[in-house]
Amino acid sequence: GIEKPRVAPLHENDGAEHPALPANTPFALLGASSVTWRETKPQGPDPFNQPLVGYRWLHQGTDTALYEDDDIFALRLLAFDQDTDLSMSHGYYPEYWSYGRQRTRILGEIPLRREQDPADTSFLVKIPADTPFTFQALDEAGRTLFASQTWHSLRPGEMRTCGGCHAHSLDPVPFEETLAGAASYAPVDLARSTPWLEIDEASGRSRFVQRPERSVSVEYLRDVRPILREKCAPCHNPDPPAPLDFERVKRLRFDADPELFYHGWRKWPGTYFRLARDSASLFGIPAVNPYMGWFLPQATRYVRPFQSRQSLLAWKLYGERLDGRTNAERPTEAVPGDAVTLPPGTNWRSVDLDYGGPPMPPHWPAVEELSEAERLTIVRWIDLGMPIHLRPQHPDHGRGYFADDLRPVLSLAPSVGAARKGPVSEISVGAYDLESGLRRHSLSVTLDVAVGGVAPGENLAQGHVIRNGEIRSIALPAPIDLARRRATLTVRVTDRAGHVSELVRSYRR
């Protein structure tokens, strides 16, 4: 019986939303009253290496293992750098790979357990507006427990909170009754620096430090391969080869520089391909199924994208099975890769991997154990989709993993509604860039009508410097009724990578 939907009022970025969001800010606030108040719970058994069931596991994320709510310790906020249509530039393919097909940046990792109330898992963070983001819940070791299944974004000056996590039929927990919802609570700023979970090497306890970067990412060649070469290659590539040589086929070695080989139309480092891309078991133990290959959610024998707790590689790093299950819950072949050694009557769809921790043979050289930081680096890499930059000779190339392809965030006042109230004497601009930062002298503010003797199209912000994340007020040479004059205002700003954001606003009664 409703003729048409209710028209929601336009959001005014006027500083009334929250004290941490001043008028015309380029930032937004994101919060939740609880990440444990939800209806979705991890269940088992999950689909393991079966055709046609893996899309949501690969691209969307979900609960990654069996766990209890008490295991949820921290939250990781992720931003996504966009990919410009490459057919419109210099080539058709990005020069990086990840299982999410995205350049992912960590905005921050924040605690969800507090001494004053460990059961309160509320949070409130300040993030860049107009920037795609998602989040992952972490255990105390920094490994992903579950991930949001969608991207989100917020408008400048917007504050969005929820009363639970997929608690669709539950009464929401009032945000204002939580620790993060208290008036005295200061939101965690994820736009200026990056809170970072690390493990104390001596005590093994988790702690949070502040990194000065606006965002951080983890990539194979820069961050993971040096760890493999220093800590893994001495045992996996001894001379003569040891039984556990990852790369014995084709002699692909951790410590070899000329380790690139072609597969499809890409040229891959051999160790990366073996760990992250060898779904067809070209170089190792095959999957036990009629197709002899690995189906999603397994990428290879060693890893599941975004799911370190269900990746054999992570089990090896920590010396234990991490998915909340035991070897006895599902059948496994006695001889890895040999289907004949499965228990009689076993359906291959019910088979999974076992974890075993055999002692190292005494003839293997002594190798220094991985540090907690090194373990967590590899875990983050898995949980980000195992990204790799495919042209290491061009680390900042425009199509590589570390390339900046995000446009600056831009906000402008007055709004159309505010301008209708009468003449204005200043223009306010808020701007922020997550990746390379703003060019300080790039601000341009122009009107298509004359104002105070300044001709149309002349830059009213000439000589003004705008710093990253700043709100800059530009005094007009004379008050002007923008709505009555039917004026159009154009604001432009450029980041250090050369990307331009332009906002054109027409004021008409």
mmCIF file with all atom_site columns, N, CA and C in Angstrom, residues 76 78 106 109 136 138 141-144 195-199 207-209 211 216-219 224 306 308 317-318 372-387 401:
data_model
loop_
_atom_site.group_PDB
_atom_site.id
_atom_site.type_symbol
_atom_site.label_atom_id
_atom_site.label_alt_id
_atom_site.label_comp_id
_atom_site.label_asym_id
_atom_site.label_entity_id
_atom_site.label_seq_id
_atom_site.pdbx_PDB_ins_code
_atom_site.Cartn_x
_atom_site.Cartn_y
_atom_site.Cartn_z
_atom_site.occupancy
_atom_site.B_iso_or_equiv
_atom_site.pdbx_formal_charge
_atom_site.auth_seq_id
_atom_site.auth_comp_id
_atom_site.auth_asym_id
_atom_site.auth_atom_id
_atom_site.pdbx_PDB_model_num
ATOM 1   N N  . ARG A 1 76  ? 41.252 -7.185  11.528 1.00 0.00 ? 76  ARG A N  1
ATOM 2   C CA . ARG A 1 76  ? 42.108 -6.622  10.484 1.00 0.00 ? 76  ARG A CA 1
ATOM 3   C C  . ARG A 1 76  ? 41.237 -5.915  9.454  1.00 0.00 ? 76  ARG A C  1
ATOM 4   N N  . LEU A 1 78  ? 41.013 -4.152  5.826  1.00 0.00 ? 78  LEU A N  1
ATOM 5   C CA . LEU A 1 78  ? 41.703 -4.209  4.540  1.00 0.00 ? 78  LEU A CA 1
ATOM 6   C C  . LEU A 1 78  ? 41.107 -3.202  3.564  1.00 0.00 ? 78  LEU A C  1
ATOM 7   N N  . ILE A 1 106 ? 46.654 -3.460  4.130  1.00 0.00 ? 106 ILE A N  1
ATOM 8   C CA . ILE A 1 106 ? 46.202 -3.569  5.515  1.00 0.00 ? 106 ILE A CA 1
ATOM 9   C C  . ILE A 1 106 ? 46.139 -2.175  6.110  1.00 0.00 ? 106 ILE A C  1
ATOM 10  N N  . GLU A 1 109 ? 45.349 -3.459  12.285 1.00 0.00 ? 109 GLU A N  1
ATOM 11  C CA . GLU A 1 109 ? 44.924 -4.609  13.068 1.00 0.00 ? 109 GLU A CA 1
ATOM 12  C C  . GLU A 1 109 ? 44.715 -4.121  14.501 1.00 0.00 ? 109 GLU A C  1
ATOM 13  N N  . GLN A 1 136 ? 38.771 -8.841  8.417  1.00 0.00 ? 136 GLN A N  1
ATOM 14  C CA . GLN A 1 136 ? 38.982 -10.227 8.821  1.00 0.00 ? 136 GLN A CA 1
ATOM 15  C C  . GLN A 1 136 ? 39.101 -10.268 10.344 1.00 0.00 ? 136 GLN A C  1
ATOM 16  N N  . LEU A 1 138 ? 40.679 -12.121 13.608 1.00 0.00 ? 138 LEU A N  1
ATOM 17  C CA . LEU A 1 138 ? 41.934 -12.835 13.811 1.00 0.00 ? 138 LEU A CA 1
ATOM 18  C C  . LEU A 1 138 ? 41.954 -13.546 15.154 1.00 0.00 ? 138 LEU A C  1
ATOM 19  N N  . ALA A 1 141 ? 47.185 -15.287 17.420 1.00 0.00 ? 141 ALA A N  1
ATOM 20  C CA . ALA A 1 141 ? 48.434 -15.387 16.666 1.00 0.00 ? 141 ALA A CA 1
ATOM 21  C C  . ALA A 1 141 ? 48.382 -14.594 15.366 1.00 0.00 ? 141 ALA A C  1
ATOM 22  N N  . GLY A 1 142 ? 47.269 -13.894 15.099 1.00 0.00 ? 142 GLY A N  1
ATOM 23  C CA . GLY A 1 142 ? 47.165 -13.082 13.891 1.00 0.00 ? 142 GLY A CA 1
ATOM 24  C C  . GLY A 1 142 ? 46.677 -13.836 12.678 1.00 0.00 ? 142 GLY A C  1
ATOM 25  N N  . ARG A 1 143 ? 46.100 -15.022 12.854 1.00 0.00 ? 143 ARG A N  1
ATOM 26  C CA . ARG A 1 143 ? 45.613 -15.827 11.733 1.00 0.00 ? 143 ARG A CA 1
ATOM 27  C C  . ARG A 1 143 ? 44.116 -15.621 11.569 1.00 0.00 ? 143 ARG A C  1
ATOM 28  N N  . THR A 1 144 ? 43.657 -15.574 10.310 1.00 0.00 ? 144 THR A N  1
ATOM 29  C CA . THR A 1 144 ? 42.266 -15.261 10.015 1.00 0.00 ? 144 THR A CA 1
ATOM 30  C C  . THR A 1 144 ? 41.333 -16.377 10.469 1.00 0.00 ? 144 THR A C  1
ATOM 31  N N  . PRO A 1 195 ? 48.048 0.381   12.959 1.00 0.00 ? 195 PRO A N  1
ATOM 32  C CA . PRO A 1 195 ? 48.220 -0.513  14.116 1.00 0.00 ? 195 PRO A CA 1
ATOM 33  C C  . PRO A 1 195 ? 48.548 -1.916  13.616 1.00 0.00 ? 195 PRO A C  1
ATOM 34  N N  . TRP A 1 196 ? 49.422 -2.596  14.325 1.00 0.00 ? 196 TRP A N  1
ATOM 35  C CA . TRP A 1 196 ? 50.005 -3.834  13.803 1.00 0.00 ? 196 TRP A CA 1
ATOM 36  C C  . TRP A 1 196 ? 50.154 -4.844  14.922 1.00 0.00 ? 196 TRP A C  1
ATOM 37  N N  . LEU A 1 197 ? 49.608 -6.036  14.712 1.00 0.00 ? 197 LEU A N  1
ATOM 38  C CA . LEU A 1 197 ? 49.751 -7.108  15.688 1.00 0.00 ? 197 LEU A CA 1
ATOM 39  C C  . LEU A 1 197 ? 51.098 -7.785  15.507 1.00 0.00 ? 197 LEU A C  1
ATOM 40  N N  . GLU A 1 198 ? 51.806 -7.977  16.598 1.00 0.00 ? 198 GLU A N  1
ATOM 41  C CA . GLU A 1 198 ? 53.041 -8.749  16.547 1.00 0.00 ? 198 GLU A CA 1
ATOM 42  C C  . GLU A 1 198 ? 53.116 -9.653  17.773 1.00 0.00 ? 198 GLU A C  1
ATOM 43  N N  . ILE A 1 199 ? 53.961 -10.648 17.685 1.00 0.00 ? 199 ILE A N  1
ATOM 44  C CA . ILE A 1 199 ? 54.118 -11.627 18.762 1.00 0.00 ? 199 ILE A CA 1
ATOM 45  C C  . ILE A 1 199 ? 55.465 -11.398 19.429 1.00 0.00 ? 199 ILE A C  1
ATOM 46  N N  . ARG A 1 207 ? 50.874 -8.478  21.041 1.00 0.00 ? 207 ARG A N  1
ATOM 47  C CA . ARG A 1 207 ? 50.866 -7.069  21.398 1.00 0.00 ? 207 ARG A CA 1
ATOM 48  C C  . ARG A 1 207 ? 50.639 -6.258  20.129 1.00 0.00 ? 207 ARG A C  1
ATOM 49  N N  . PHE A 1 208 ? 50.336 -4.989  20.310 1.00 0.00 ? 208 PHE A N  1
ATOM 50  C CA . PHE A 1 208 ? 50.047 -4.133  19.163 1.00 0.00 ? 208 PHE A CA 1
ATOM 51  C C  . PHE A 1 208 ? 51.019 -2.962  19.162 1.00 0.00 ? 208 PHE A C  1
ATOM 52  N N  . VAL A 1 209 ? 51.604 -2.730  17.993 1.00 0.00 ? 209 VAL A N  1
ATOM 53  C CA . VAL A 1 209 ? 52.524 -1.611  17.805 1.00 0.00 ? 209 VAL A CA 1
ATOM 54  C C  . VAL A 1 209 ? 51.953 -0.706  16.730 1.00 0.00 ? 209 VAL A C  1
ATOM 55  N N  . ARG A 1 211 ? 52.747 1.274   13.310 1.00 0.00 ? 211 ARG A N  1
ATOM 56  C CA . ARG A 1 211 ? 53.642 1.482   12.184 1.00 0.00 ? 211 ARG A CA 1
ATOM 57  C C  . ARG A 1 211 ? 53.333 2.824   11.536 1.00 0.00 ? 211 ARG A C  1
ATOM 58  N N  . VAL A 1 216 ? 49.920 -1.085  4.931  1.00 0.00 ? 216 VAL A N  1
ATOM 59  C CA . VAL A 1 216 ? 51.011 -2.054  4.786  1.00 0.00 ? 216 VAL A CA 1
ATOM 60  C C  . VAL A 1 216 ? 50.478 -3.229  3.991  1.00 0.00 ? 216 VAL A C  1
ATOM 61  N N  . SER A 1 217 ? 51.310 -3.843  3.174  1.00 0.00 ? 217 SER A N  1
ATOM 62  C CA . SER A 1 217 ? 50.900 -5.066  2.499  1.00 0.00 ? 217 SER A CA 1
ATOM 63  C C  . SER A 1 217 ? 52.027 -6.085  2.579  1.00 0.00 ? 217 SER A C  1
ATOM 64  N N  . VAL A 1 218 ? 51.732 -7.300  2.202  1.00 0.00 ? 218 VAL A N  1
ATOM 65  C CA . VAL A 1 218 ? 52.702 -8.393  2.217  1.00 0.00 ? 218 VAL A CA 1
ATOM 66  C C  . VAL A 1 218 ? 52.697 -9.028  0.835  1.00 0.00 ? 218 VAL A C  1
ATOM 67  N N  . GLU A 1 219 ? 53.877 -9.228  0.265  1.00 0.00 ? 219 GLU A N  1
ATOM 68  C CA . GLU A 1 219 ? 53.998 -9.756  -1.100 1.00 0.00 ? 219 GLU A CA 1
ATOM 69  C C  . GLU A 1 219 ? 55.084 -10.814 -1.123 1.00 0.00 ? 219 GLU A C  1
ATOM 70  N N  . VAL A 1 224 ? 58.221 -12.719 1.483  1.00 0.00 ? 224 VAL A N  1
ATOM 71  C CA . VAL A 1 224 ? 58.154 -14.147 1.810  1.00 0.00 ? 224 VAL A CA 1
ATOM 72  C C  . VAL A 1 224 ? 59.366 -14.907 1.287  1.00 0.00 ? 224 VAL A C  1
ATOM 73  N N  . PHE A 1 306 ? 43.367 -17.217 1.596  1.00 0.00 ? 306 PHE A N  1
ATOM 74  C CA . PHE A 1 306 ? 42.695 -16.486 2.670  1.00 0.00 ? 306 PHE A CA 1
ATOM 75  C C  . PHE A 1 306 ? 42.472 -17.331 3.917  1.00 0.00 ? 306 PHE A C  1
ATOM 76  N N  . SER A 1 308 ? 44.827 -19.319 6.267  1.00 0.00 ? 308 SER A N  1
ATOM 77  C CA . SER A 1 308 ? 46.084 -19.879 6.765  1.00 0.00 ? 308 SER A CA 1
ATOM 78  C C  . SER A 1 308 ? 45.838 -21.000 7.764  1.00 0.00 ? 308 SER A C  1
ATOM 79  N N  . LEU A 1 317 ? 54.604 -24.449 9.776  1.00 0.00 ? 317 LEU A N  1
ATOM 80  C CA . LEU A 1 317 ? 55.265 -23.324 10.433 1.00 0.00 ? 317 LEU A CA 1
ATOM 81  C C  . LEU A 1 317 ? 55.074 -23.368 11.944 1.00 0.00 ? 317 LEU A C  1
ATOM 82  N N  . TYR A 1 318 ? 53.873 -23.762 12.393 1.00 0.00 ? 318 TYR A N  1
ATOM 83  C CA . TYR A 1 318 ? 53.549 -23.728 13.811 1.00 0.00 ? 318 TYR A CA 1
ATOM 84  C C  . TYR A 1 318 ? 53.657 -25.089 14.493 1.00 0.00 ? 318 TYR A C  1
ATOM 85  N N  . GLU A 1 372 ? 58.798 -15.441 15.280 1.00 0.00 ? 372 GLU A N  1
ATOM 86  C CA . GLU A 1 372 ? 57.354 -15.201 15.284 1.00 0.00 ? 372 GLU A CA 1
ATOM 87  C C  . GLU A 1 372 ? 56.976 -14.216 14.188 1.00 0.00 ? 372 GLU A C  1
ATOM 88  N N  . ALA A 1 373 ? 57.807 -13.211 13.951 1.00 0.00 ? 373 ALA A N  1
ATOM 89  C CA . ALA A 1 373 ? 57.518 -12.230 12.902 1.00 0.00 ? 373 ALA A CA 1
ATOM 90  C C  . ALA A 1 373 ? 57.539 -12.876 11.527 1.00 0.00 ? 373 ALA A C  1
ATOM 91  N N  . GLU A 1 374 ? 58.466 -13.803 11.309 1.00 0.00 ? 374 GLU A N  1
ATOM 92  C CA . GLU A 1 374 ? 58.541 -14.477 10.013 1.00 0.00 ? 374 GLU A CA 1
ATOM 93  C C  . GLU A 1 374 ? 57.343 -15.389 9.806  1.00 0.00 ? 374 GLU A C  1
ATOM 94  N N  . ARG A 1 375 ? 56.945 -16.111 10.838 1.00 0.00 ? 375 ARG A N  1
ATOM 95  C CA . ARG A 1 375 ? 55.742 -16.932 10.714 1.00 0.00 ? 375 ARG A CA 1
ATOM 96  C C  . ARG A 1 375 ? 54.532 -16.067 10.352 1.00 0.00 ? 375 ARG A C  1
ATOM 97  N N  . LEU A 1 376 ? 54.391 -14.962 11.056 1.00 0.00 ? 376 LEU A N  1
ATOM 98  C CA . LEU A 1 376 ? 53.219 -14.116 10.840 1.00 0.00 ? 376 LEU A CA 1
ATOM 99  C C  . LEU A 1 376 ? 53.257 -13.450 9.470  1.00 0.00 ? 376 LEU A C  1
ATOM 100 N N  . THR A 1 377 ? 54.433 -13.185 8.950  1.00 0.00 ? 377 THR A N  1
ATOM 101 C CA . THR A 1 377 ? 54.538 -12.649 7.586  1.00 0.00 ? 377 THR A CA 1
ATOM 102 C C  . THR A 1 377 ? 53.958 -13.638 6.579  1.00 0.00 ? 377 THR A C  1
ATOM 103 N N  . ILE A 1 378 ? 54.310 -14.907 6.703  1.00 0.00 ? 378 ILE A N  1
ATOM 104 C CA . ILE A 1 378 ? 53.800 -15.913 5.775  1.00 0.00 ? 378 ILE A CA 1
ATOM 105 C C  . ILE A 1 378 ? 52.303 -16.116 5.979  1.00 0.00 ? 378 ILE A C  1
ATOM 106 N N  . VAL A 1 379 ? 51.847 -16.075 7.228  1.00 0.00 ? 379 VAL A N  1
ATOM 107 C CA . VAL A 1 379 ? 50.415 -16.203 7.510  1.00 0.00 ? 379 VAL A CA 1
ATOM 108 C C  . VAL A 1 379 ? 49.644 -15.051 6.872  1.00 0.00 ? 379 VAL A C  1
ATOM 109 N N  . ARG A 1 380 ? 50.120 -13.824 7.040  1.00 0.00 ? 380 ARG A N  1
ATOM 110 C CA . ARG A 1 380 ? 49.430 -12.685 6.418  1.00 0.00 ? 380 ARG A CA 1
ATOM 111 C C  . ARG A 1 380 ? 49.398 -12.839 4.902  1.00 0.00 ? 380 ARG A C  1
ATOM 112 N N  . TRP A 1 381 ? 50.492 -13.311 4.338  1.00 0.00 ? 381 TRP A N  1
ATOM 113 C CA . TRP A 1 381 ? 50.555 -13.497 2.884  1.00 0.00 ? 381 TRP A CA 1
ATOM 114 C C  . TRP A 1 381 ? 49.473 -14.469 2.417  1.00 0.00 ? 381 TRP A C  1
ATOM 115 N N  . ILE A 1 382 ? 49.298 -15.573 3.122  1.00 0.00 ? 382 ILE A N  1
ATOM 116 C CA . ILE A 1 382 ? 48.235 -16.527 2.770  1.00 0.00 ? 382 ILE A CA 1
ATOM 117 C C  . ILE A 1 382 ? 46.865 -15.869 2.927  1.00 0.00 ? 382 ILE A C  1
ATOM 118 N N  . ASP A 1 383 ? 46.663 -15.167 4.032  1.00 0.00 ? 383 ASP A N  1
ATOM 119 C CA . ASP A 1 383 ? 45.356 -14.585 4.323  1.00 0.00 ? 383 ASP A CA 1
ATOM 120 C C  . ASP A 1 383 ? 45.022 -13.386 3.437  1.00 0.00 ? 383 ASP A C  1
ATOM 121 N N  . LEU A 1 384 ? 46.012 -12.855 2.716  1.00 0.00 ? 384 LEU A N  1
ATOM 122 C CA . LEU A 1 384 ? 45.755 -11.792 1.734  1.00 0.00 ? 384 LEU A CA 1
ATOM 123 C C  . LEU A 1 384 ? 45.589 -12.348 0.322  1.00 0.00 ? 384 LEU A C  1
ATOM 124 N N  . GLY A 1 385 ? 45.613 -13.657 0.163  1.00 0.00 ? 385 GLY A N  1
ATOM 125 C CA . GLY A 1 385 ? 45.429 -14.237 -1.167 1.00 0.00 ? 385 GLY A CA 1
ATOM 126 C C  . GLY A 1 385 ? 46.713 -14.519 -1.899 1.00 0.00 ? 385 GLY A C  1
ATOM 127 N N  . MET A 1 386 ? 47.852 -14.559 -1.196 1.00 0.00 ? 386 MET A N  1
ATOM 128 C CA . MET A 1 386 ? 49.158 -14.923 -1.739 1.00 0.00 ? 386 MET A CA 1
ATOM 129 C C  . MET A 1 386 ? 49.583 -14.058 -2.920 1.00 0.00 ? 386 MET A C  1
ATOM 130 N N  . PRO A 1 387 ? 49.633 -12.731 -2.742 1.00 0.00 ? 387 PRO A N  1
ATOM 131 C CA . PRO A 1 387 ? 49.984 -11.843 -3.859 1.00 0.00 ? 387 PRO A CA 1
ATOM 132 C C  . PRO A 1 387 ? 51.450 -11.957 -4.246 1.00 0.00 ? 387 PRO A C  1
ATOM 133 N N  . TYR A 1 401 ? 51.988 -5.044  -8.286 1.00 0.00 ? 401 TYR A N  1
ATOM 134 C CA . TYR A 1 401 ? 51.243 -5.178  -7.045 1.00 0.00 ? 401 TYR A CA 1
ATOM 135 C C  . TYR A 1 401 ? 51.359 -3.945  -6.155 1.00 0.00 ? 401 TYR A C  1
#
